[in-house]
XYZ file of C-alpha atoms in Angstrom:
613
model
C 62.613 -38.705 21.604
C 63.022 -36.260 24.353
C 65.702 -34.377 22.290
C 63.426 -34.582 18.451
C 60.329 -32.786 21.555
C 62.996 -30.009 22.441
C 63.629 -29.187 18.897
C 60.230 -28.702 18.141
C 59.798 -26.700 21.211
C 62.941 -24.476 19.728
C 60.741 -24.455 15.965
C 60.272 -21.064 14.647
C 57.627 -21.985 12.881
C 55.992 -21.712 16.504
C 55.230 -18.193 16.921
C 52.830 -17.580 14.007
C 50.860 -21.094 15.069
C 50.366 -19.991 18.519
C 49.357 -16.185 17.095
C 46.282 -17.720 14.724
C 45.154 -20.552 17.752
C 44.738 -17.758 20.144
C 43.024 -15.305 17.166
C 40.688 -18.948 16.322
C 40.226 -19.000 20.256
C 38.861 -15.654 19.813
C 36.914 -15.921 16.721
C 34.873 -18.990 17.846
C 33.716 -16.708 21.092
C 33.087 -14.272 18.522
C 31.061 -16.326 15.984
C 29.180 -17.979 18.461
C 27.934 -14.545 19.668
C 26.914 -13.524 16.680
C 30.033 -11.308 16.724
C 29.842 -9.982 19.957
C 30.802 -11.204 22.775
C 28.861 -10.481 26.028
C 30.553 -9.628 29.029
C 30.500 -12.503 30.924
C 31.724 -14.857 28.369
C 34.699 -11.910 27.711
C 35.911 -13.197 31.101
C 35.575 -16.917 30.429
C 37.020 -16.675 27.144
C 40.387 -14.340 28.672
C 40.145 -17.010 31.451
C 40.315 -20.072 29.159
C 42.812 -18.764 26.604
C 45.915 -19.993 27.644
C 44.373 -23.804 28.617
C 43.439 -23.951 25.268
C 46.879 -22.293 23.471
C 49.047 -25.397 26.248
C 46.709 -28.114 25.024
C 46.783 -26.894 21.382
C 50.284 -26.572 21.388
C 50.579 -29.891 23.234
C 48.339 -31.745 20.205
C 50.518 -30.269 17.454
C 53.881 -31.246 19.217
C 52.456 -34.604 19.765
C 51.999 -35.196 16.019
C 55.196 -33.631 15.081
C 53.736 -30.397 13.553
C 56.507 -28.101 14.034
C 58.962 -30.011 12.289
C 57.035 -29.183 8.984
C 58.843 -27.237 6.278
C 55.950 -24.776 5.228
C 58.001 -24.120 1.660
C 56.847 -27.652 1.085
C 54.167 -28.126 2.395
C 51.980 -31.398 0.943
C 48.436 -32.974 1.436
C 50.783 -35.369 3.745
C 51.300 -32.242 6.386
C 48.187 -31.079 6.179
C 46.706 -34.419 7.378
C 48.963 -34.312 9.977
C 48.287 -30.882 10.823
C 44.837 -32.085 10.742
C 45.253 -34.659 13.002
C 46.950 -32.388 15.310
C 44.725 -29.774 15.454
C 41.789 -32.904 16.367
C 44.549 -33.852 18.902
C 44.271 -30.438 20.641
C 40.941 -29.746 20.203
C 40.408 -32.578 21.900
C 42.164 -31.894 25.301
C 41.296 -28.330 24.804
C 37.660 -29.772 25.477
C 38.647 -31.971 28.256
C 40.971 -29.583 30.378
C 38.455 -26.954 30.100
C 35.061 -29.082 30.868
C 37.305 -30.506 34.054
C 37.982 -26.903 34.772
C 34.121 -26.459 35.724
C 34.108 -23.778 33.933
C 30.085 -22.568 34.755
C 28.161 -21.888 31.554
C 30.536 -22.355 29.349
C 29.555 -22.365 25.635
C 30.433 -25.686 24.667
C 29.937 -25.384 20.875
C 33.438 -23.158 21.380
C 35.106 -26.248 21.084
C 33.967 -27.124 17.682
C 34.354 -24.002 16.164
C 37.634 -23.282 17.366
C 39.258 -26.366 16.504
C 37.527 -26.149 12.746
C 39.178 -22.458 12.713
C 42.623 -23.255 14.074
C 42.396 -25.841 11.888
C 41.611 -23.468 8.474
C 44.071 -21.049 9.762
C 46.993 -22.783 10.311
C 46.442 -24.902 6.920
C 45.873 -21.676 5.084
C 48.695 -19.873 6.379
C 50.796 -22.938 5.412
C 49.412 -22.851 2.131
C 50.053 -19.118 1.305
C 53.540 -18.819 2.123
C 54.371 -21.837 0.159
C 52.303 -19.839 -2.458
C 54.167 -16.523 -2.455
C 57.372 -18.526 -2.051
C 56.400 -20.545 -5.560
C 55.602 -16.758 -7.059
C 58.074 -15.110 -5.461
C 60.675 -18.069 -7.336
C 59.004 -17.977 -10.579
C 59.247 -13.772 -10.886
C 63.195 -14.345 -10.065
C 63.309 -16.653 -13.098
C 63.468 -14.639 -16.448
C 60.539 -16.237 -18.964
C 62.828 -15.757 -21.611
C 64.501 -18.444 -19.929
C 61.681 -20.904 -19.587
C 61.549 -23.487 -22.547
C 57.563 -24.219 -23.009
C 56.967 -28.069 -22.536
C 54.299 -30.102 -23.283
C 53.465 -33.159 -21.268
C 52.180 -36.748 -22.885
C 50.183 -38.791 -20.361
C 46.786 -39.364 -18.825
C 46.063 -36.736 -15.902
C 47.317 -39.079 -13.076
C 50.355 -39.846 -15.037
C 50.595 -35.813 -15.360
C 49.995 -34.858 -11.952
C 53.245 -36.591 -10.616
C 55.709 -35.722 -13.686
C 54.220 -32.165 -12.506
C 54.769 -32.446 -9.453
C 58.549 -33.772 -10.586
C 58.933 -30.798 -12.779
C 58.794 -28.302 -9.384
C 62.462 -29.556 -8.769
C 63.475 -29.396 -12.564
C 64.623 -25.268 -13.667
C 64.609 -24.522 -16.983
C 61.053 -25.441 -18.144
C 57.478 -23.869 -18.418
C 54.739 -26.336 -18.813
C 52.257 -25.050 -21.212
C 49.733 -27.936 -21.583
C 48.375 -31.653 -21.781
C 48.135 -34.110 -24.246
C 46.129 -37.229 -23.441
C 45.987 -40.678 -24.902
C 42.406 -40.732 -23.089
C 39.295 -38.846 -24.892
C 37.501 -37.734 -21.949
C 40.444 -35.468 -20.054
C 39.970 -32.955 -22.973
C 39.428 -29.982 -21.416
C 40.401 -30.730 -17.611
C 42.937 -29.384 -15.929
C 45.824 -30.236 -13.658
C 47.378 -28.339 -11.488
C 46.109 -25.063 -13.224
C 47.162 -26.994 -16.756
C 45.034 -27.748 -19.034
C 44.800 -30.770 -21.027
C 44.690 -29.415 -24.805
C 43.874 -32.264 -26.697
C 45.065 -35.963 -27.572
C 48.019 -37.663 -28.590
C 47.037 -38.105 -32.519
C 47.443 -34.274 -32.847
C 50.460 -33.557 -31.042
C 52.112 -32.193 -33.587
C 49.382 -29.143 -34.166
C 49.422 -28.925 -30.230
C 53.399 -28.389 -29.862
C 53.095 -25.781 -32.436
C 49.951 -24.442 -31.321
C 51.959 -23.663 -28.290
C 55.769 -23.073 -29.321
C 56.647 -26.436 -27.478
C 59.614 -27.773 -29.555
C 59.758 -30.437 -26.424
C 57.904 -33.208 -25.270
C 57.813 -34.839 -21.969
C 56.447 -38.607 -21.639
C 54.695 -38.957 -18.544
C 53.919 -42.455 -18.642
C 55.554 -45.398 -17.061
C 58.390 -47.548 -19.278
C 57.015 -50.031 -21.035
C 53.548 -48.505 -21.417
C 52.513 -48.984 -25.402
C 51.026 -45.274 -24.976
C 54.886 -43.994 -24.533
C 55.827 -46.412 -27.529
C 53.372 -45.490 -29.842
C 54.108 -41.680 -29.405
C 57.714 -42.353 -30.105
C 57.021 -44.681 -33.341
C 55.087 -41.806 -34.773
C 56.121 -39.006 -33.584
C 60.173 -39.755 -33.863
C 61.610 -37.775 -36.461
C 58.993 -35.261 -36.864
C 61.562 -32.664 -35.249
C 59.794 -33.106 -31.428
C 62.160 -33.639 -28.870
C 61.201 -36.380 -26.672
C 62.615 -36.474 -23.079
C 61.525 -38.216 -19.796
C 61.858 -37.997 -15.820
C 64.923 -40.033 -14.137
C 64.108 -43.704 -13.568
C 63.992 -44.228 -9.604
C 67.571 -45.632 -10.267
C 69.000 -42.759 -11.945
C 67.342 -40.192 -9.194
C 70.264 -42.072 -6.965
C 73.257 -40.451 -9.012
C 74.267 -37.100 -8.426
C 72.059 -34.514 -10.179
C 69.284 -36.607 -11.645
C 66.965 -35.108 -10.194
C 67.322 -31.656 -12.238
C 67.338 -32.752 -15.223
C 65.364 -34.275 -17.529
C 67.137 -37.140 -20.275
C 66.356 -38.391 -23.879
C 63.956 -41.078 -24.264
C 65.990 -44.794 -24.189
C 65.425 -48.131 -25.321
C 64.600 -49.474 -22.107
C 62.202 -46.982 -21.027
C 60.376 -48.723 -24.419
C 60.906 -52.181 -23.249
C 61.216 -50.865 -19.268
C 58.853 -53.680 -17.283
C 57.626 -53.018 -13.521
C 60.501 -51.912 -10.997
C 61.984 -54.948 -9.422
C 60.928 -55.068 -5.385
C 63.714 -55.937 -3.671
C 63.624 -57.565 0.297
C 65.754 -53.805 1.200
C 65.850 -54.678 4.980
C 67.087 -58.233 4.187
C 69.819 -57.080 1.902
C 71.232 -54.495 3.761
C 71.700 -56.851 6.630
C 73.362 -59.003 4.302
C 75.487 -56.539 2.614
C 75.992 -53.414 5.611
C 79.094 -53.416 6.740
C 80.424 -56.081 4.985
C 83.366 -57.000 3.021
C 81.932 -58.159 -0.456
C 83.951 -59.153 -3.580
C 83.463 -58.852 -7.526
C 84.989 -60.534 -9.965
C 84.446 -58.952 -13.565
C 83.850 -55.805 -11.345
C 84.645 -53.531 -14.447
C 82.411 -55.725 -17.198
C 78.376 -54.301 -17.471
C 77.063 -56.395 -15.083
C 79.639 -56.582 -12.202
C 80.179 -52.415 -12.395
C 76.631 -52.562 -12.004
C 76.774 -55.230 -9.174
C 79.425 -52.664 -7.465
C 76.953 -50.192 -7.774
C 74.307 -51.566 -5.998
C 76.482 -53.176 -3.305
C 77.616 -49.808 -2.615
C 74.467 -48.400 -1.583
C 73.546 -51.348 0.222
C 76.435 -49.675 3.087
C 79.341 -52.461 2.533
C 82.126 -51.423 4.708
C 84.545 -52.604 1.695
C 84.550 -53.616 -1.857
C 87.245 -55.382 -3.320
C 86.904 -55.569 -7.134
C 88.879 -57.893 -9.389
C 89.156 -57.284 -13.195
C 91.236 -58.619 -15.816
C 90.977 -55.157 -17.614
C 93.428 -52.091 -16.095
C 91.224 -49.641 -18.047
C 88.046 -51.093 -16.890
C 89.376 -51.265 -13.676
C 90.281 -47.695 -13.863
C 86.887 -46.676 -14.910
C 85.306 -48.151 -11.801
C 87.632 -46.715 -9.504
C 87.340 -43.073 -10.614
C 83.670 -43.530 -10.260
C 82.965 -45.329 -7.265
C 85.494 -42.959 -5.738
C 83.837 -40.327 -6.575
C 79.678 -41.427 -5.774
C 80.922 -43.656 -2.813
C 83.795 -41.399 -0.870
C 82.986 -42.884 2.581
C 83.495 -46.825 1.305
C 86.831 -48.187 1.383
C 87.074 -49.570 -2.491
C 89.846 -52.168 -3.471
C 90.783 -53.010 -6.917
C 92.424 -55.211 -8.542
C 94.058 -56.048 -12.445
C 93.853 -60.088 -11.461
C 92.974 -63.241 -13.279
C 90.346 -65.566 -11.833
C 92.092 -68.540 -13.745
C 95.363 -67.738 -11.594
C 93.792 -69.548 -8.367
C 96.742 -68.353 -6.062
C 96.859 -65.034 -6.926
C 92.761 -64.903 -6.424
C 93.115 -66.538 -2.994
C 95.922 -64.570 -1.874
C 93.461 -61.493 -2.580
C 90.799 -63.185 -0.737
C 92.804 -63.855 2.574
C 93.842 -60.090 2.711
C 90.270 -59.255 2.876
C 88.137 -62.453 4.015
C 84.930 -61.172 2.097
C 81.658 -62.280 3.646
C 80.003 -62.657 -0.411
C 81.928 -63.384 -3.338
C 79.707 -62.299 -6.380
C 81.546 -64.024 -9.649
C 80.507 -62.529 -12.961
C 83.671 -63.043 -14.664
C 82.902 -64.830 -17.699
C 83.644 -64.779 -21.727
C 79.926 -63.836 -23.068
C 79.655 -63.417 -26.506
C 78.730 -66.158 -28.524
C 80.230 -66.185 -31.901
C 83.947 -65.038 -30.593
C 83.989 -67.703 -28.445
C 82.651 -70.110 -30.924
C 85.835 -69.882 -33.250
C 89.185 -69.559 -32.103
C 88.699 -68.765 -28.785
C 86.880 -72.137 -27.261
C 89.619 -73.357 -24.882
C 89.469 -69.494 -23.790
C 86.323 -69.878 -22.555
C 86.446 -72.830 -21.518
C 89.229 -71.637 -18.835
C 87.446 -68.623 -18.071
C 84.299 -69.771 -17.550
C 84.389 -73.225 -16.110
C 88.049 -72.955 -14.863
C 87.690 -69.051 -13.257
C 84.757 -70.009 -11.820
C 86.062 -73.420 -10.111
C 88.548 -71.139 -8.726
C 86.517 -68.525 -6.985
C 84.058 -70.704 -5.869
C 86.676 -73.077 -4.351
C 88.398 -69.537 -2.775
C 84.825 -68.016 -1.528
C 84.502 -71.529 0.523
C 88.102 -71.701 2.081
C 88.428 -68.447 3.122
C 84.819 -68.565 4.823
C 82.524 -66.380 2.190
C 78.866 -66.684 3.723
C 77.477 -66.649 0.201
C 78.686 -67.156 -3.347
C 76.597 -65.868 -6.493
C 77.375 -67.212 -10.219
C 75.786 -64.895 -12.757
C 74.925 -67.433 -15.592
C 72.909 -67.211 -18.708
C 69.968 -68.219 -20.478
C 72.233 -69.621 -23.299
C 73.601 -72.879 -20.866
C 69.963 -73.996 -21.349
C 69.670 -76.875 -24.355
C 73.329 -74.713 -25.642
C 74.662 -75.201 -28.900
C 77.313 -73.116 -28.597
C 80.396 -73.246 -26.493
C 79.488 -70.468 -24.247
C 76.348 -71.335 -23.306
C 78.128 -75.161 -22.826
C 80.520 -73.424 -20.229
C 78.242 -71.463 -18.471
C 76.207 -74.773 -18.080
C 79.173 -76.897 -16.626
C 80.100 -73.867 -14.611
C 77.054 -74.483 -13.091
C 77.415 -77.735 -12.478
C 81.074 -77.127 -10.985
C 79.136 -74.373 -8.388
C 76.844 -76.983 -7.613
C 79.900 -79.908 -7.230
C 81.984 -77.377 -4.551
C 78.658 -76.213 -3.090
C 79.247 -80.187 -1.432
C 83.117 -79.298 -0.316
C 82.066 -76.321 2.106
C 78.638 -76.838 3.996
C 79.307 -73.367 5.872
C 79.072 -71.439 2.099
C 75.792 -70.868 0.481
C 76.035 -71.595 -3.266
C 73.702 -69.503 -5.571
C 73.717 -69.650 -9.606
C 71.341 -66.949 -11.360
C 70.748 -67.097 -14.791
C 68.874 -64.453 -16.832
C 68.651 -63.380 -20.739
C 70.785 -60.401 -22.799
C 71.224 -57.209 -21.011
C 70.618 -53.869 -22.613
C 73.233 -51.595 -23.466
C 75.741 -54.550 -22.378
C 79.475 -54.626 -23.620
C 78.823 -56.798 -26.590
C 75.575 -56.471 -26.652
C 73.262 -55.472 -30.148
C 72.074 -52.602 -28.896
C 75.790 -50.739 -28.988
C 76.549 -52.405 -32.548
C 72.875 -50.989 -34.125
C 73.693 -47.234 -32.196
C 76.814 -47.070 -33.872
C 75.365 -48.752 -37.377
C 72.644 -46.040 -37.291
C 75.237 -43.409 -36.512
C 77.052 -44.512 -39.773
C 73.727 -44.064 -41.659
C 73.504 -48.039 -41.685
C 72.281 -50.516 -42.670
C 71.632 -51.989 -39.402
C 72.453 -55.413 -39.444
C 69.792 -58.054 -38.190
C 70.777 -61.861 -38.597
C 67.409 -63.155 -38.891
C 63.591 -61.761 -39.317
C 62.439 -64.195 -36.341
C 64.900 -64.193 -33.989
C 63.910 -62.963 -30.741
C 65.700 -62.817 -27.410
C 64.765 -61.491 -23.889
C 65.817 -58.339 -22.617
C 66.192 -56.967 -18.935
C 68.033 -53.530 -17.850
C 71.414 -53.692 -16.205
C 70.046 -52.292 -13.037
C 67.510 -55.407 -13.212
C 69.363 -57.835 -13.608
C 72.226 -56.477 -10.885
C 69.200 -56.532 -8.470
C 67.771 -59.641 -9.301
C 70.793 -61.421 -8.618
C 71.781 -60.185 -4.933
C 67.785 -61.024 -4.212
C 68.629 -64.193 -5.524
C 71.971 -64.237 -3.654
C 69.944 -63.167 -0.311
C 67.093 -65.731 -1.066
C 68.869 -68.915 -1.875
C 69.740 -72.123 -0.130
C 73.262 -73.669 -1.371
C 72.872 -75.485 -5.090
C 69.947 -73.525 -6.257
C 70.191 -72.220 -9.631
C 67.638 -69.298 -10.052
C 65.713 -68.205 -13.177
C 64.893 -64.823 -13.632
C 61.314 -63.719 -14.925
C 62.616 -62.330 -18.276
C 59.085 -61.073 -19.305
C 58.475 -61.184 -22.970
C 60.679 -61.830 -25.915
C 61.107 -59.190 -28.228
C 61.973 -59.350 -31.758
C 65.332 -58.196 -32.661
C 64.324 -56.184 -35.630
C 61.604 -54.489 -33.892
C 64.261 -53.771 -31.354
C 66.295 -52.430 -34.561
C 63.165 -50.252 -35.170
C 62.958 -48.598 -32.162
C 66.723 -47.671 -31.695
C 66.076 -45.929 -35.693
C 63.145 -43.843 -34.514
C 65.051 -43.159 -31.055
C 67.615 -41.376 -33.356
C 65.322 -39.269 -34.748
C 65.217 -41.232 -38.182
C 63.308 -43.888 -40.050
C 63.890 -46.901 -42.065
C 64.084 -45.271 -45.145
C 66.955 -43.650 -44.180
C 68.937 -46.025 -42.082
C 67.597 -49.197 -44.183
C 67.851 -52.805 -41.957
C 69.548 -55.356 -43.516
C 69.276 -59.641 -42.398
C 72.797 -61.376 -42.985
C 71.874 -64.821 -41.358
C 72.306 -66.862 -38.275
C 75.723 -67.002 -36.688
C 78.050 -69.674 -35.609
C 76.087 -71.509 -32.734
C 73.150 -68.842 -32.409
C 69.422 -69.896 -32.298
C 66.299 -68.045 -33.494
C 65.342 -68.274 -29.657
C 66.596 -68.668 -26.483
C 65.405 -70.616 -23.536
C 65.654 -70.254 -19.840
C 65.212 -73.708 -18.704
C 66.045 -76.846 -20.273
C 63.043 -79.431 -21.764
C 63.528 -81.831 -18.611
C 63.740 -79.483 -15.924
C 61.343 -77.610 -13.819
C 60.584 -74.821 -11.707
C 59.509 -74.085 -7.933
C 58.048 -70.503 -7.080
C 59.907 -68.386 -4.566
C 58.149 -65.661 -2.462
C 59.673 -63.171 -4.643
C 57.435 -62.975 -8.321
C 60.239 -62.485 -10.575
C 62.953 -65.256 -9.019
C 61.984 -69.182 -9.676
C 63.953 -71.917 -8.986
C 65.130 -74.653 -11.077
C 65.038 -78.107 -10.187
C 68.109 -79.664 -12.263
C 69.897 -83.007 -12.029
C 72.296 -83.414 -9.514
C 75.962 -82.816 -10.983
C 78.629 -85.902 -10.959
C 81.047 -85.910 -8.121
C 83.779 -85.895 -10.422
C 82.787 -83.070 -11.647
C 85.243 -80.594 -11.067
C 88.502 -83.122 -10.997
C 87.322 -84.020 -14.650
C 87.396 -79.979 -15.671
C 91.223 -80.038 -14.410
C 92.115 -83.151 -15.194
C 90.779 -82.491 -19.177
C 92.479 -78.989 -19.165
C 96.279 -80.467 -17.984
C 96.142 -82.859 -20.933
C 94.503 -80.881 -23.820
C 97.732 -78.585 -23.746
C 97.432 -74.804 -25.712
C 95.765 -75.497 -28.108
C 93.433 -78.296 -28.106
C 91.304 -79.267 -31.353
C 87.958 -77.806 -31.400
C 86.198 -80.733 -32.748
C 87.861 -82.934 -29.262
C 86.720 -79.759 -26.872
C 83.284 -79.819 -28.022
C 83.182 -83.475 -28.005
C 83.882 -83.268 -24.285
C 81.895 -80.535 -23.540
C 78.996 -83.109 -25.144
C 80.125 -85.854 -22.641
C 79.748 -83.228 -19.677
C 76.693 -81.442 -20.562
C 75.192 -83.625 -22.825
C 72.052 -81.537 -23.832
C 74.725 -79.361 -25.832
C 73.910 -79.984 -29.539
C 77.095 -78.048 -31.117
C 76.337 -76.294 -34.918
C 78.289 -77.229 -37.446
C 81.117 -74.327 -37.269
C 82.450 -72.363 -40.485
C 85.952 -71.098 -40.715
């Protein structure tokens, strides 16, 4: 503290402070004289003047007043500034009064402290003024593209108060979705008009470029883009708080996305409790390169873990990761490996060269109709196999925690990956038993956007084509939750649970996949007549909908609003002998109809579909 007191003492920004409290000294003498000051109170006031310049100065240091930046100055430093300048006044009064001063005009006090106060605000507010100007004339206006902003006049006061960081733009007006801001303004902009006639306001003004100012999800930003998409306005928005973490989001401003459509409220995360659980730490990921662990890597990462050893079956996905955590994280010591979580030696050896303290697993096969034909013993062995593995590696080499990312599809499944994600549940649940001193944790959650594998990948590059974009069914609907979301909700979950939970994730609402079609068409700038959608029917073991907890279980609330937990049956002891024991015996290449038939004697709320070849 003593150190932070001698830097302020060092500030620059003292000199012209003490110059205007010694001129406010003056003036309240002055004033209160009806300027003049009589010769008697000349003496008192030359007497007095450096008590009150110490106990001014003493007020300001007090509440940290120096260390302001007056370029920046905010409302936030001036009502510390404020509360300074009270500070001050305040022993000025009692210093002087214990001085005896005889006859002493005590409405001096008041006065001075209200100018000190005006000057030192106002002299804070003019050079961050003329520094504003002084930027602007150095900025060529041919330079400056005009940009109107879309938003109520809260929602435009902070994208304009965003905008001071962002070069390039010149905001030349308002639109409102609300009738009665016509005519206000905002920061010296005025609101023009309202949404239904942005069109004659963007050209009204030369704006070629739109800004939505309102939060994801709101149906203000959606209906904008559903009528205003393809009318040759360019729709951008500000960084999500998640992006403003990456390098350079914060000067820039991006094209609108799907999930700022869809976006729901930021997820609030227990940030003290995580970082004790993940600073410093060694923390491992397998499926690090897939969508959901990269993004688990991420977020790890700027939690402070001292080292984060990532395991991939993919070299170029491993690749990927490396080249950019290397490059956003140069201070963490990164590990990565091209291993196989059903090799259970190789994975342990890997764990007792590092001993992590949390093992997050999110290698799995995902995607439903691949693994439906063909491919079921595949994901049988990763999914229920892999994760037997690393759970049984996470408790033997000590892990304090151990996270499954599962899926709303193991809930009533009737398909094979949603069966496998189910029993890999179960088998978390089974070793959860075999080491007391590891907490088990299973989160499940609903499709991801922009996911490898996902629809929203397949319809961008159907709509780049010229389509059609391909929709299985008019009525099916699934839930949706951002990569960054779902990453989040499942170290909460991690951080939060007790060993054999199995979390649900508040997936919000369902959406319908064609109006998720529609919004990715008019995101590209075109409509349905031109990219035409086109329904081709259900697929091998999908359903219209998807459900995140099965008919016979229930939930408990947690203290966090988006994490439940779900109160399933207890898994049989055998459990996780019968996965290995079934495995050794069904060989290469065991028949389907047999592997779903004991899939149905393991989980037996899986109702397989009849399969086509």
């Amino acid at each position: 503290m003593l150190s932070g007191w001698w830097k302020d003492l060092r500030s620059k920004s003292w000199l012209p402070d003490l110059v205007l409290i010694v001129l406010a000294w003056w003036a309240a003498f002055w004033l209160r004289f009806n300027l003049t000051v009589p010769q008697p109170y000349r003496d008192q006031a030359l007497q007095t003047t450096p008590l009150a310049l110490l106990c001014m100065a003493v007020g300001l240091l007090l509440a940290r007043v120096p260390r302001q930046s007056w370029r920046y100055v905010g409302l936030a430093d001036l009502r510390q500034l404020a509360g300074g300048v009270a500070l001050g006044a305040l022993l000025t009064t009692a210093v002087v009064m214990g001085s005896r001063t005889q006859g002493f005009p005590r409405s001096v006090f008041l006065i001075s402290g209200v100018l000190a106060l005006l000057a030192l605000a106002g002299a804070r507010a003019t050079w961050r003024t003329l520094a504003e100007y002084t930027q602007a004339q150095a900025r060529p206006a041919a330079a400056l593209q005009p940009l109107l902003i879309v938003g109520t006049i809260d929602e435009a006061d902070q994208a304009l108060r965003t905008l001071k960081g962002v070069e390039g733009w010149q905001v030349v007006g308002i639109a409102s979705p609300r009738a009665q801001d016509a005519g206000r303004t905002v920061q010296g902009v005025r609101v023009l008009g309202g949404v239904d006639a942005l069109d004659q306001l963007a050209r009204a003004q030369q704006a070629g470029t739109v800004l939505l100012a309102s939060a994801p999800g709101d149906l203000a930003r959606r209906d904008v883009l559903m009528r205003w998409s393809g009318s040759g306005l360019n729709l951008l928005t500000l960084p999500t708080a998640d992006e403003l973490l990456r390098p350079g989001a914060a000067t820039r401003l991006r094209q609108v996305r799907l999930e700022d459509l869809l976006g729901r409220t930021p997820v609030q995360l227990d940030a003290r409790g995580l970082a004790a659980l993940f600073s410093g730490q060694t923390v491992l990921v397998t499926g690090a390169g897939g969508s959901i662990g990269s993004e688990l890597c991420r977020q790890v990462a700027r939690l402070g873990v001292a080292r984060l050893v990532c395991v991939d079956v993919s070299e170029y996905a491993t690749y990927r990761l490396e080249q950019e955590l290397r490059q956003a994280f140069p201070a963490m010591e990164g590990v990565y490996y091209t291993a196989n979580v059903r090799e259970p030696d190789r994975l342990r050896a890997i764990a007792l060269a590092h001993r992590p303290g949390v093992v997050l697993h999110a290698a799995a096969y995902k995607h439903v109709p691949l693994m439906e034909t063909h491919n079921e013993i595949e994901a049988l062995r990763t999914n229920v196999l892999g994760t037997l593995h690393a759970a049984r590696v996470a408790g033997e080499v000590g892990a304090a925690r151990f996270v499954l990312v599962s899926t709303d599809k193991a809930v009533n499944p009737t398909n094979v990956m949603g069966a496998t994600k189910r029993l890999a549940e179960q088998v978390v649940q089974a070793v959860a038993r075999e080491f007391e001193h590891t907490q088990y944790v299973s989160v499940r959650f609903g499709n991801v956007l922009g996911s490898s594998g996902s629809v929203v990948p397949l319809f961008t590059t159907q709509i780049e084509l010229g389509g059609p974009v391909t929709v299985t069914h008019p009525e099916i609907v699934r839930y949706f939750m951002t990569i960054p979301e779902a990453a989040q909700l499942v170290l909460q979950a991690g951080l939060m649970g007790r060993s054999g939970q199995i979390f649900v994730l508040d997936m919000g609402e369902p959406v319908k996949i064609v109006e998720l079609a529609r919004l990715l068409i008019r995101l590209s700038g075109k409509t349905e007549a031109e990219v035409p959608i086109a329904f081709t029917g259900l697929r091998p073991g999908e359903k219209l909908y998807e459900e995140l907890l099965a008919d016979d279980e229930t939930t408990e609330p947690t203290p966090h609003p988006k994490l439940r937990v779900a109160r399933v049956s207890p898994p049989a002891d055998d459990v996780a002998a019968a996965v290995l024991a079934w495995l050794a015996q069904a060989g290469a290449a065991p028949g389907p109809a047999d592997l779903r038939g004991w899939l149905h004697q393991r989980v037996p709320e899986y109702q397989a579909q009849p399969v086509r070849f």
